[in-house]
């Protein structure tokens, strides 16, 4: 971030999406958007939200997402988020925001995570606030829980309600354990249920919700230990368990939340076959139908080829682990 851009009240930042290996689903405090469970994620390379913000003038914020004016709902959510930064800076200046993703929005690829992380970093710089990464992460969380993790690169842990922090922290850099992620795109449609609504429905109606909360610390501890030891098999076991447990929880809501399609399930079968053949790979799936296969470098080609041949898979993206959210020089 250059001092010049801050003086002009403008900055541009980019951030990568992340995927959770120990899943966040549920809120302890809806108003503060505090998660009901801790989570652990990897930040992806190549996929990027690129966000410019300028604070100038008066009137309502002007927000353009992927070259189209934001919907009323998105605009309201972003204005509330920008108000957090304006309050800290003691300004009421209107913001002009332009944000774009180089990957499908709202299809289970965590565009809200990278989008709010990039906007937090850009707004901080544009207003000259000088916030720490932990403070940026806590603010990004207010926009979207998973965005707290996209402030950091590599392997990231987000604190749960049993910890004093309200932000994420980096566990290992991307370089320290350079895993790969093959993303099998099974649909380009926008997802049917927003995460926040899905979480509220699950908390209110699923008989499994208390068990979900009770089991999370053990999963976190297993995953933290696996990451510290770079133990792929142990990470695979807990990540698949957390993913399937979250989807079991979602299925048990009333009405049940079903995010998978036939190709998602076919992708799971492909990963199982690859595992049987000795490849280092495991799957994870979020609140959408895309399947993400996490693998070692040695298994990447076999995983990408097998998922590309899987019935219903419309595209395959192969990415590495990415770095933290950061300012882009040309403001
Ligand atoms: C399934 O971060 O999108 O991807 O805090 O309501 O914005 P809000 O939810 P969001 O939820 C992400 C849910 C998930 C699992 C995860 O990323 O941990």
mmCIF file of C-alpha atoms and ligand atoms in Angstrom:
data_model
loop_
_atom_site.group_PDB
_atom_site.id
_atom_site.type_symbol
_atom_site.label_atom_id
_atom_site.label_comp_id
_atom_site.label_asym_id
_atom_site.label_seq_id
_atom_site.Cartn_x
_atom_site.Cartn_y
_atom_site.Cartn_z
ATOM 1 C CA UNK A 1 0.000 0.000 0.000
ATOM 2 C CA UNK A 2 1.479 3.338 -0.969
ATOM 3 C CA UNK A 3 1.000 6.424 1.144
ATOM 4 C CA UNK A 4 -0.082 8.214 -2.019
ATOM 5 C CA UNK A 5 -3.090 5.931 -2.584
ATOM 6 C CA UNK A 6 -4.131 6.292 1.051
ATOM 7 C CA UNK A 7 -4.035 10.060 0.734
ATOM 8 C CA UNK A 8 -6.308 9.805 -2.307
ATOM 9 C CA UNK A 9 -8.739 7.563 -0.381
ATOM 10 C CA UNK A 10 -8.400 4.782 -2.940
ATOM 11 C CA UNK A 11 -6.832 1.330 -2.939
ATOM 12 C CA UNK A 12 -7.022 -1.980 -4.769
ATOM 13 C CA UNK A 13 -6.486 -5.375 -3.193
ATOM 14 C CA UNK A 14 -6.796 -8.998 -4.142
ATOM 15 C CA UNK A 15 -7.503 -12.114 -2.127
ATOM 16 C CA UNK A 16 -7.890 -15.809 -2.823
ATOM 17 C CA UNK A 17 -10.795 -18.069 -1.877
ATOM 18 C CA UNK A 18 -10.160 -20.744 0.700
ATOM 19 C CA UNK A 19 -11.691 -24.151 1.261
ATOM 20 C CA UNK A 20 -12.313 -25.518 4.708
ATOM 21 C CA UNK A 21 -10.963 -28.944 5.641
ATOM 22 C CA UNK A 22 -12.608 -28.715 9.060
ATOM 23 C CA UNK A 23 -15.890 -27.003 8.254
ATOM 24 C CA UNK A 24 -17.539 -23.923 9.670
ATOM 25 C CA UNK A 25 -21.324 -24.293 9.758
ATOM 26 C CA UNK A 26 -23.300 -22.440 12.416
ATOM 27 C CA UNK A 27 -23.105 -19.130 14.268
ATOM 28 C CA UNK A 28 -22.658 -18.464 17.978
ATOM 29 C CA UNK A 29 -23.694 -14.822 17.536
ATOM 30 C CA UNK A 30 -25.517 -13.817 14.378
ATOM 31 C CA UNK A 31 -25.156 -10.039 14.836
ATOM 32 C CA UNK A 32 -21.369 -10.213 15.297
ATOM 33 C CA UNK A 33 -21.140 -13.152 12.881
ATOM 34 C CA UNK A 34 -19.151 -15.194 15.367
ATOM 35 C CA UNK A 35 -18.861 -18.843 14.312
ATOM 36 C CA UNK A 36 -20.267 -21.578 16.531
ATOM 37 C CA UNK A 37 -17.314 -23.833 15.663
ATOM 38 C CA UNK A 38 -13.621 -23.444 14.893
ATOM 39 C CA UNK A 39 -12.493 -24.261 11.347
ATOM 40 C CA UNK A 40 -9.354 -24.992 9.361
ATOM 41 C CA UNK A 41 -8.786 -24.112 5.729
ATOM 42 C CA UNK A 42 -6.346 -23.913 2.862
ATOM 43 C CA UNK A 43 -6.089 -20.776 0.759
ATOM 44 C CA UNK A 44 -6.070 -21.382 -2.995
ATOM 45 C CA UNK A 45 -3.767 -19.852 -5.610
ATOM 46 C CA UNK A 46 -4.819 -18.647 -9.086
ATOM 47 C CA UNK A 47 -8.455 -17.925 -8.192
ATOM 48 C CA UNK A 48 -8.704 -14.262 -7.240
ATOM 49 C CA UNK A 49 -11.128 -11.557 -6.148
ATOM 50 C CA UNK A 50 -9.788 -8.195 -7.297
ATOM 51 C CA UNK A 51 -11.395 -5.248 -5.496
ATOM 52 C CA UNK A 52 -10.964 -1.487 -5.855
ATOM 53 C CA UNK A 53 -12.457 0.949 -3.379
ATOM 54 C CA UNK A 54 -12.512 4.731 -3.395
ATOM 55 C CA UNK A 55 -13.942 6.816 -0.590
ATOM 56 C CA UNK A 56 -15.174 10.110 -2.004
ATOM 57 C CA UNK A 57 -18.242 12.333 -1.968
ATOM 58 C CA UNK A 58 -21.608 11.760 -0.318
ATOM 59 C CA UNK A 59 -24.668 9.638 -0.961
ATOM 60 C CA UNK A 60 -25.211 5.894 -1.232
ATOM 61 C CA UNK A 61 -22.283 3.584 -1.969
ATOM 62 C CA UNK A 62 -21.819 2.638 -5.613
ATOM 63 C CA UNK A 63 -21.049 -1.055 -5.902
ATOM 64 C CA UNK A 64 -20.250 -2.987 -9.066
ATOM 65 C CA UNK A 65 -19.702 -6.737 -8.838
ATOM 66 C CA UNK A 66 -18.374 -8.591 -11.889
ATOM 67 C CA UNK A 67 -19.234 -5.560 -14.099
ATOM 68 C CA UNK A 68 -22.895 -5.374 -13.004
ATOM 69 C CA UNK A 69 -24.493 -3.143 -10.341
ATOM 70 C CA UNK A 70 -24.858 -5.073 -7.096
ATOM 71 C CA UNK A 71 -28.318 -6.401 -6.189
ATOM 72 C CA UNK A 72 -30.100 -4.527 -3.392
ATOM 73 C CA UNK A 73 -29.306 -7.364 -0.967
ATOM 74 C CA UNK A 74 -25.605 -7.440 -1.865
ATOM 75 C CA UNK A 75 -25.393 -3.626 -1.755
ATOM 76 C CA UNK A 76 -26.957 -3.536 1.720
ATOM 77 C CA UNK A 77 -24.538 -6.204 2.990
ATOM 78 C CA UNK A 78 -21.521 -4.374 1.543
ATOM 79 C CA UNK A 79 -22.635 -0.975 2.841
ATOM 80 C CA UNK A 80 -23.020 -2.421 6.349
ATOM 81 C CA UNK A 81 -19.520 -3.866 6.000
ATOM 82 C CA UNK A 82 -18.033 -0.575 4.771
ATOM 83 C CA UNK A 83 -19.727 1.205 7.694
ATOM 84 C CA UNK A 84 -17.435 -0.763 10.047
ATOM 85 C CA UNK A 85 -14.423 0.826 8.352
ATOM 86 C CA UNK A 86 -16.001 4.287 8.106
ATOM 87 C CA UNK A 87 -16.757 4.175 11.835
ATOM 88 C CA UNK A 88 -13.111 3.396 12.607
ATOM 89 C CA UNK A 89 -11.891 6.164 10.308
ATOM 90 C CA UNK A 90 -14.442 8.717 11.540
ATOM 91 C CA UNK A 91 -15.726 9.408 8.049
ATOM 92 C CA UNK A 92 -19.072 9.179 6.294
ATOM 93 C CA UNK A 93 -17.607 9.295 2.802
ATOM 94 C CA UNK A 94 -19.455 7.287 0.184
ATOM 95 C CA UNK A 95 -17.532 4.339 -1.256
ATOM 96 C CA UNK A 96 -17.254 3.339 -4.869
ATOM 97 C CA UNK A 97 -16.428 -0.368 -5.074
ATOM 98 C CA UNK A 98 -15.579 -2.434 -8.137
ATOM 99 C CA UNK A 99 -14.933 -6.093 -7.504
ATOM 100 C CA UNK A 100 -14.517 -9.003 -9.863
ATOM 101 C CA UNK A 101 -13.718 -12.694 -9.581
ATOM 102 C CA UNK A 102 -11.881 -14.809 -12.130
ATOM 103 C CA UNK A 103 -14.027 -17.815 -11.104
ATOM 104 C CA UNK A 104 -17.795 -18.552 -10.907
ATOM 105 C CA UNK A 105 -19.504 -16.465 -8.209
ATOM 106 C CA UNK A 106 -21.725 -18.072 -5.584
ATOM 107 C CA UNK A 107 -21.263 -21.644 -6.742
ATOM 108 C CA UNK A 108 -19.565 -23.089 -3.699
ATOM 109 C CA UNK A 109 -16.130 -21.629 -4.455
ATOM 110 C CA UNK A 110 -16.161 -19.177 -1.564
ATOM 111 C CA UNK A 111 -16.393 -15.959 -3.556
ATOM 112 C CA UNK A 112 -17.726 -14.210 -0.460
ATOM 113 C CA UNK A 113 -14.562 -15.246 1.416
ATOM 114 C CA UNK A 114 -12.139 -13.779 -1.098
ATOM 115 C CA UNK A 115 -14.409 -10.807 -1.843
ATOM 116 C CA UNK A 116 -14.758 -9.615 1.750
ATOM 117 C CA UNK A 117 -11.070 -10.286 2.513
ATOM 118 C CA UNK A 118 -10.023 -8.193 -0.504
ATOM 119 C CA UNK A 119 -12.482 -5.434 0.411
ATOM 120 C CA UNK A 120 -11.240 -5.358 4.023
ATOM 121 C CA UNK A 121 -7.625 -4.971 2.904
ATOM 122 C CA UNK A 122 -8.523 -2.340 0.290
ATOM 123 C CA UNK A 123 -10.779 -0.327 2.635
ATOM 124 C CA UNK A 124 -8.123 -0.352 5.380
ATOM 125 C CA UNK A 125 -5.524 0.985 2.945
ATOM 126 C CA UNK A 126 -7.842 3.510 1.303
ATOM 127 C CA UNK A 127 -8.728 4.992 4.692
ATOM 128 C CA UNK A 128 -5.157 4.747 6.033
ATOM 129 C CA UNK A 129 -6.272 2.769 9.103
ATOM 130 C CA UNK A 130 -3.133 0.626 9.391
ATOM 131 C CA UNK A 131 -4.965 -2.403 10.825
ATOM 132 C CA UNK A 132 -3.048 -5.590 11.685
ATOM 133 C CA UNK A 133 -3.797 -8.849 9.813
ATOM 134 C CA UNK A 134 -5.634 -10.115 12.932
ATOM 135 C CA UNK A 135 -7.801 -6.981 13.016
ATOM 136 C CA UNK A 136 -8.455 -7.268 9.271
ATOM 137 C CA UNK A 137 -9.417 -10.910 9.743
ATOM 138 C CA UNK A 138 -11.868 -10.048 12.544
ATOM 139 C CA UNK A 139 -13.431 -7.352 10.369
ATOM 140 C CA UNK A 140 -13.556 -9.614 7.291
ATOM 141 C CA UNK A 141 -15.427 -12.124 9.495
ATOM 142 C CA UNK A 142 -18.226 -9.585 9.924
ATOM 143 C CA UNK A 143 -18.766 -9.720 6.133
ATOM 144 C CA UNK A 144 -18.584 -13.504 5.893
ATOM 145 C CA UNK A 145 -17.255 -16.000 8.418
ATOM 146 C CA UNK A 146 -15.023 -17.767 5.916
ATOM 147 C CA UNK A 147 -13.556 -14.396 4.798
ATOM 148 C CA UNK A 148 -11.652 -14.198 8.101
ATOM 149 C CA UNK A 149 -9.527 -17.090 6.786
ATOM 150 C CA UNK A 150 -8.857 -15.589 3.322
ATOM 151 C CA UNK A 151 -6.864 -12.732 4.896
ATOM 152 C CA UNK A 152 -4.113 -15.334 5.390
ATOM 153 C CA UNK A 153 -2.334 -17.716 3.023
ATOM 154 C CA UNK A 154 -1.488 -21.394 3.242
ATOM 155 C CA UNK A 155 -3.051 -23.357 6.109
ATOM 156 C CA UNK A 156 -5.295 -21.232 8.309
ATOM 157 C CA UNK A 157 -7.210 -21.824 11.549
ATOM 158 C CA UNK A 158 -10.254 -19.787 12.534
ATOM 159 C CA UNK A 159 -10.913 -19.611 16.260
ATOM 160 C CA UNK A 160 -14.082 -21.113 17.671
ATOM 161 C CA UNK A 161 -16.238 -20.010 20.618
ATOM 162 C CA UNK A 162 -13.976 -21.928 23.040
ATOM 163 C CA UNK A 163 -11.043 -19.626 22.177
ATOM 164 C CA UNK A 164 -10.488 -15.972 23.121
ATOM 165 C CA UNK A 165 -9.697 -14.782 19.572
ATOM 166 C CA UNK A 166 -12.318 -13.624 17.088
ATOM 167 C CA UNK A 167 -10.079 -13.935 14.029
ATOM 168 C CA UNK A 168 -8.113 -16.462 12.000
ATOM 169 C CA UNK A 169 -4.380 -17.170 12.078
ATOM 170 C CA UNK A 170 -1.881 -18.714 9.678
ATOM 171 C CA UNK A 171 -0.670 -22.177 10.691
ATOM 172 C CA UNK A 172 1.707 -22.922 7.816
ATOM 173 C CA UNK A 173 2.642 -20.947 4.731
ATOM 174 C CA UNK A 174 1.643 -22.231 1.295
ATOM 175 C CA UNK A 175 5.283 -23.113 0.598
ATOM 176 C CA UNK A 176 5.674 -25.105 3.820
ATOM 177 C CA UNK A 177 3.393 -27.910 2.573
ATOM 178 C CA UNK A 178 2.646 -27.329 -1.126
ATOM 179 C CA UNK A 179 -0.489 -29.400 -1.666
ATOM 180 C CA UNK A 180 -2.675 -29.079 -4.769
ATOM 181 C CA UNK A 181 -6.403 -28.795 -5.236
ATOM 182 C CA UNK A 182 -8.253 -30.099 -8.269
ATOM 183 C CA UNK A 183 -11.682 -28.487 -8.472
ATOM 184 C CA UNK A 184 -14.307 -30.432 -10.376
ATOM 185 C CA UNK A 185 -16.948 -27.966 -11.560
ATOM 186 C CA UNK A 186 -20.247 -29.829 -11.787
ATOM 187 C CA UNK A 187 -22.559 -26.823 -12.314
ATOM 188 C CA UNK A 188 -22.138 -23.139 -13.107
ATOM 189 C CA UNK A 189 -25.531 -22.173 -11.626
ATOM 190 C CA UNK A 190 -25.746 -19.894 -8.600
ATOM 191 C CA UNK A 191 -26.330 -21.866 -5.440
ATOM 192 C CA UNK A 192 -29.873 -22.239 -4.170
ATOM 193 C CA UNK A 193 -29.416 -21.481 -0.482
ATOM 194 C CA UNK A 194 -27.243 -18.691 0.981
ATOM 195 C CA UNK A 195 -24.920 -20.002 3.711
ATOM 196 C CA UNK A 196 -26.309 -17.735 6.418
ATOM 197 C CA UNK A 197 -29.903 -18.876 5.824
ATOM 198 C CA UNK A 198 -28.774 -22.494 5.640
ATOM 199 C CA UNK A 199 -26.907 -22.205 8.940
ATOM 200 C CA UNK A 200 -29.896 -20.661 10.687
ATOM 201 C CA UNK A 201 -32.235 -23.328 9.337
ATOM 202 C CA UNK A 202 -29.855 -26.074 10.446
ATOM 203 C CA UNK A 203 -29.513 -24.663 13.969
ATOM 204 C CA UNK A 204 -33.276 -24.273 14.294
ATOM 205 C CA UNK A 205 -34.383 -27.618 12.870
ATOM 206 C CA UNK A 206 -31.665 -30.287 12.833
ATOM 207 C CA UNK A 207 -31.676 -32.830 15.661
ATOM 208 C CA UNK A 208 -27.955 -33.352 14.933
ATOM 209 C CA UNK A 209 -26.851 -29.750 15.569
ATOM 210 C CA UNK A 210 -25.770 -30.275 19.223
ATOM 211 C CA UNK A 211 -23.688 -33.303 18.176
ATOM 212 C CA UNK A 212 -22.078 -31.232 15.411
ATOM 213 C CA UNK A 213 -21.018 -28.556 17.917
ATOM 214 C CA UNK A 214 -19.794 -31.150 20.414
ATOM 215 C CA UNK A 215 -17.555 -32.936 17.912
ATOM 216 C CA UNK A 216 -15.767 -29.988 16.382
ATOM 217 C CA UNK A 217 -12.918 -29.546 18.875
ATOM 218 C CA UNK A 218 -11.776 -33.146 18.411
ATOM 219 C CA UNK A 219 -11.781 -32.690 14.612
ATOM 220 C CA UNK A 220 -9.842 -29.425 14.939
ATOM 221 C CA UNK A 221 -7.256 -31.024 17.186
ATOM 222 C CA UNK A 222 -6.805 -33.930 14.772
ATOM 223 C CA UNK A 223 -6.425 -31.556 11.828
ATOM 224 C CA UNK A 224 -4.038 -29.200 13.665
ATOM 225 C CA UNK A 225 -1.900 -32.190 14.577
ATOM 226 C CA UNK A 226 -1.955 -33.524 10.994
ATOM 227 C CA UNK A 227 -0.921 -30.132 9.601
ATOM 228 C CA UNK A 228 1.868 -29.726 12.156
ATOM 229 C CA UNK A 229 3.222 -33.183 11.197
ATOM 230 C CA UNK A 230 2.480 -32.784 7.437
ATOM 231 C CA UNK A 231 0.606 -36.096 7.736
ATOM 232 C CA UNK A 232 -1.463 -36.360 4.545
ATOM 233 C CA UNK A 233 -3.337 -39.537 5.500
ATOM 234 C CA UNK A 234 -4.373 -38.108 8.869
ATOM 235 C CA UNK A 235 -5.489 -34.823 7.281
ATOM 236 C CA UNK A 236 -7.435 -36.760 4.621
ATOM 237 C CA UNK A 237 -9.266 -38.798 7.260
ATOM 238 C CA UNK A 238 -10.405 -35.849 9.361
ATOM 239 C CA UNK A 239 -11.211 -33.619 6.353
ATOM 240 C CA UNK A 240 -13.484 -36.192 4.693
ATOM 241 C CA UNK A 241 -15.123 -36.871 8.042
ATOM 242 C CA UNK A 242 -15.787 -33.164 8.676
ATOM 243 C CA UNK A 243 -17.156 -32.685 5.161
ATOM 244 C CA UNK A 244 -19.478 -35.674 5.278
ATOM 245 C CA UNK A 245 -20.592 -34.796 8.804
ATOM 246 C CA UNK A 246 -21.464 -31.250 7.723
ATOM 247 C CA UNK A 247 -23.465 -32.550 4.765
ATOM 248 C CA UNK A 248 -25.204 -35.084 7.021
ATOM 249 C CA UNK A 249 -26.109 -32.164 9.283
ATOM 250 C CA UNK A 250 -27.422 -30.157 6.331
ATOM 251 C CA UNK A 251 -29.474 -33.121 5.108
ATOM 252 C CA UNK A 252 -31.040 -33.404 8.573
ATOM 253 C CA UNK A 253 -32.440 -29.825 8.511
ATOM 254 C CA UNK A 254 -36.158 -29.328 7.769
ATOM 255 C CA UNK A 255 -36.500 -28.995 4.850
ATOM 256 C CA UNK A 256 -33.253 -30.790 4.142
ATOM 257 C CA UNK A 257 -30.453 -28.863 2.456
ATOM 258 C CA UNK A 258 -29.066 -30.812 -0.487
ATOM 259 C CA UNK A 259 -26.087 -29.167 -2.162
ATOM 260 C CA UNK A 260 -24.840 -32.137 -4.209
ATOM 261 C CA UNK A 261 -25.816 -33.203 -7.696
ATOM 262 C CA UNK A 262 -25.213 -36.515 -9.447
ATOM 263 C CA UNK A 263 -21.774 -35.429 -10.638
ATOM 264 C CA UNK A 264 -20.728 -34.479 -7.095
ATOM 265 C CA UNK A 265 -21.430 -38.046 -6.010
ATOM 266 C CA UNK A 266 -19.702 -39.451 -9.097
ATOM 267 C CA UNK A 267 -16.683 -37.310 -8.152
ATOM 268 C CA UNK A 268 -16.626 -38.856 -4.662
ATOM 269 C CA UNK A 269 -16.606 -42.301 -6.269
ATOM 270 C CA UNK A 270 -13.717 -41.219 -8.514
ATOM 271 C CA UNK A 271 -11.727 -40.059 -5.474
ATOM 272 C CA UNK A 272 -12.446 -43.345 -3.701
ATOM 273 C CA UNK A 273 -11.143 -45.287 -6.743
ATOM 274 C CA UNK A 274 -8.018 -43.097 -6.835
ATOM 275 C CA UNK A 275 -7.431 -43.766 -3.140
ATOM 276 C CA UNK A 276 -7.800 -47.503 -3.743
ATOM 277 C CA UNK A 277 -5.164 -47.177 -6.482
ATOM 278 C CA UNK A 278 -2.763 -45.614 -3.982
ATOM 279 C CA UNK A 279 -3.053 -41.925 -4.927
ATOM 280 C CA UNK A 280 -2.689 -39.303 -2.183
ATOM 281 C CA UNK A 281 -6.035 -37.549 -2.519
ATOM 282 C CA UNK A 282 -9.131 -36.688 -0.515
ATOM 283 C CA UNK A 283 -12.325 -34.796 -1.312
ATOM 284 C CA UNK A 284 -14.168 -31.934 0.277
ATOM 285 C CA UNK A 285 -17.428 -30.215 -0.711
ATOM 286 C CA UNK A 286 -18.921 -26.950 0.557
ATOM 287 C CA UNK A 287 -22.351 -25.328 0.232
ATOM 288 C CA UNK A 288 -22.512 -26.019 -3.477
ATOM 289 C CA UNK A 289 -22.079 -28.900 -5.923
ATOM 290 C CA UNK A 290 -18.378 -28.499 -6.786
ATOM 291 C CA UNK A 291 -16.023 -31.192 -5.552
ATOM 292 C CA UNK A 292 -12.530 -30.223 -4.458
ATOM 293 C CA UNK A 293 -9.900 -32.942 -4.475
ATOM 294 C CA UNK A 294 -6.877 -32.133 -2.326
ATOM 295 C CA UNK A 295 -3.757 -34.032 -3.383
ATOM 296 C CA UNK A 296 0.008 -34.159 -3.348
ATOM 297 C CA UNK A 297 2.091 -33.045 -6.320
ATOM 298 C CA UNK A 298 2.753 -36.662 -7.283
ATOM 299 C CA UNK A 299 -0.965 -37.441 -7.590
ATOM 300 C CA UNK A 300 -2.108 -34.216 -9.246
ATOM 301 C CA UNK A 301 -2.103 -35.401 -12.876
ATOM 302 C CA UNK A 302 -3.890 -38.658 -12.142
ATOM 303 C CA UNK A 303 -6.521 -36.844 -10.040
ATOM 304 C CA UNK A 304 -7.162 -34.150 -12.668
ATOM 305 C CA UNK A 305 -7.426 -36.725 -15.471
ATOM 306 C CA UNK A 306 -9.790 -38.980 -13.528
ATOM 307 C CA UNK A 307 -12.076 -36.132 -12.470
ATOM 308 C CA UNK A 308 -12.142 -34.734 -16.036
ATOM 309 C CA UNK A 309 -13.445 -38.157 -17.203
ATOM 310 C CA UNK A 310 -16.091 -38.317 -14.465
ATOM 311 C CA UNK A 311 -19.678 -38.154 -15.840
ATOM 312 C CA UNK A 312 -21.255 -34.707 -15.325
ATOM 313 C CA UNK A 313 -18.033 -32.852 -14.544
ATOM 314 C CA UNK A 314 -18.089 -29.798 -16.833
ATOM 315 C CA UNK A 315 -14.623 -28.438 -16.083
ATOM 316 C CA UNK A 316 -11.576 -29.133 -13.968
ATOM 317 C CA UNK A 317 -9.340 -26.462 -12.435
ATOM 318 C CA UNK A 318 -6.006 -27.364 -10.920
ATOM 319 C CA UNK A 319 -4.553 -24.891 -8.421
ATOM 320 C CA UNK A 320 -1.942 -24.770 -5.687
ATOM 321 C CA UNK A 321 -2.019 -23.096 -2.316
ATOM 322 C CA UNK A 322 -2.016 -19.311 -2.303
ATOM 323 C CA UNK A 323 -0.734 -16.463 -0.199
ATOM 324 C CA UNK A 324 -2.476 -13.824 1.909
ATOM 325 C CA UNK A 325 -4.776 -11.012 0.797
ATOM 326 C CA UNK A 326 -2.670 -8.087 -0.392
ATOM 327 C CA UNK A 327 -2.654 -4.632 -1.895
ATOM 328 C CA UNK A 328 -2.292 -4.427 -5.678
ATOM 329 C CA UNK A 329 0.147 -1.685 -6.591
ATOM 330 C CA UNK A 330 -1.737 0.418 -9.126
ATOM 331 C CA UNK A 331 -4.487 1.424 -6.666
HETATM 332 C C1 LIG B 1 -19.733 -24.557 3.810
HETATM 333 O O1 LIG B 1 -18.562 -17.970 5.344
HETATM 334 O O2 LIG B 1 -20.243 -18.247 3.486
HETATM 335 O O3 LIG B 1 -18.120 -22.985 3.027
HETATM 336 O O4 LIG B 1 -20.541 -16.329 7.631
HETATM 337 O O5 LIG B 1 -22.843 -16.717 6.773
HETATM 338 O O6 LIG B 1 -21.147 -15.614 5.303
HETATM 339 P P1 LIG B 1 -21.400 -16.600 6.417
HETATM 340 O O7 LIG B 1 -21.023 -18.033 5.860
HETATM 341 P P2 LIG B 1 -19.865 -18.499 4.904
HETATM 342 O O8 LIG B 1 -19.938 -20.083 5.180
HETATM 343 C C2 LIG B 1 -19.010 -20.973 4.693
HETATM 344 C C3 LIG B 1 -19.536 -22.348 4.884
HETATM 345 C C4 LIG B 1 -18.745 -23.441 4.197
HETATM 346 C C5 LIG B 1 -17.729 -24.070 5.144
HETATM 347 C C6 LIG B 1 -16.510 -23.240 5.412
HETATM 348 O O9 LIG B 1 -16.049 -22.475 4.542
HETATM 349 O O10 LIG B 1 -15.950 -23.410 6.529
#
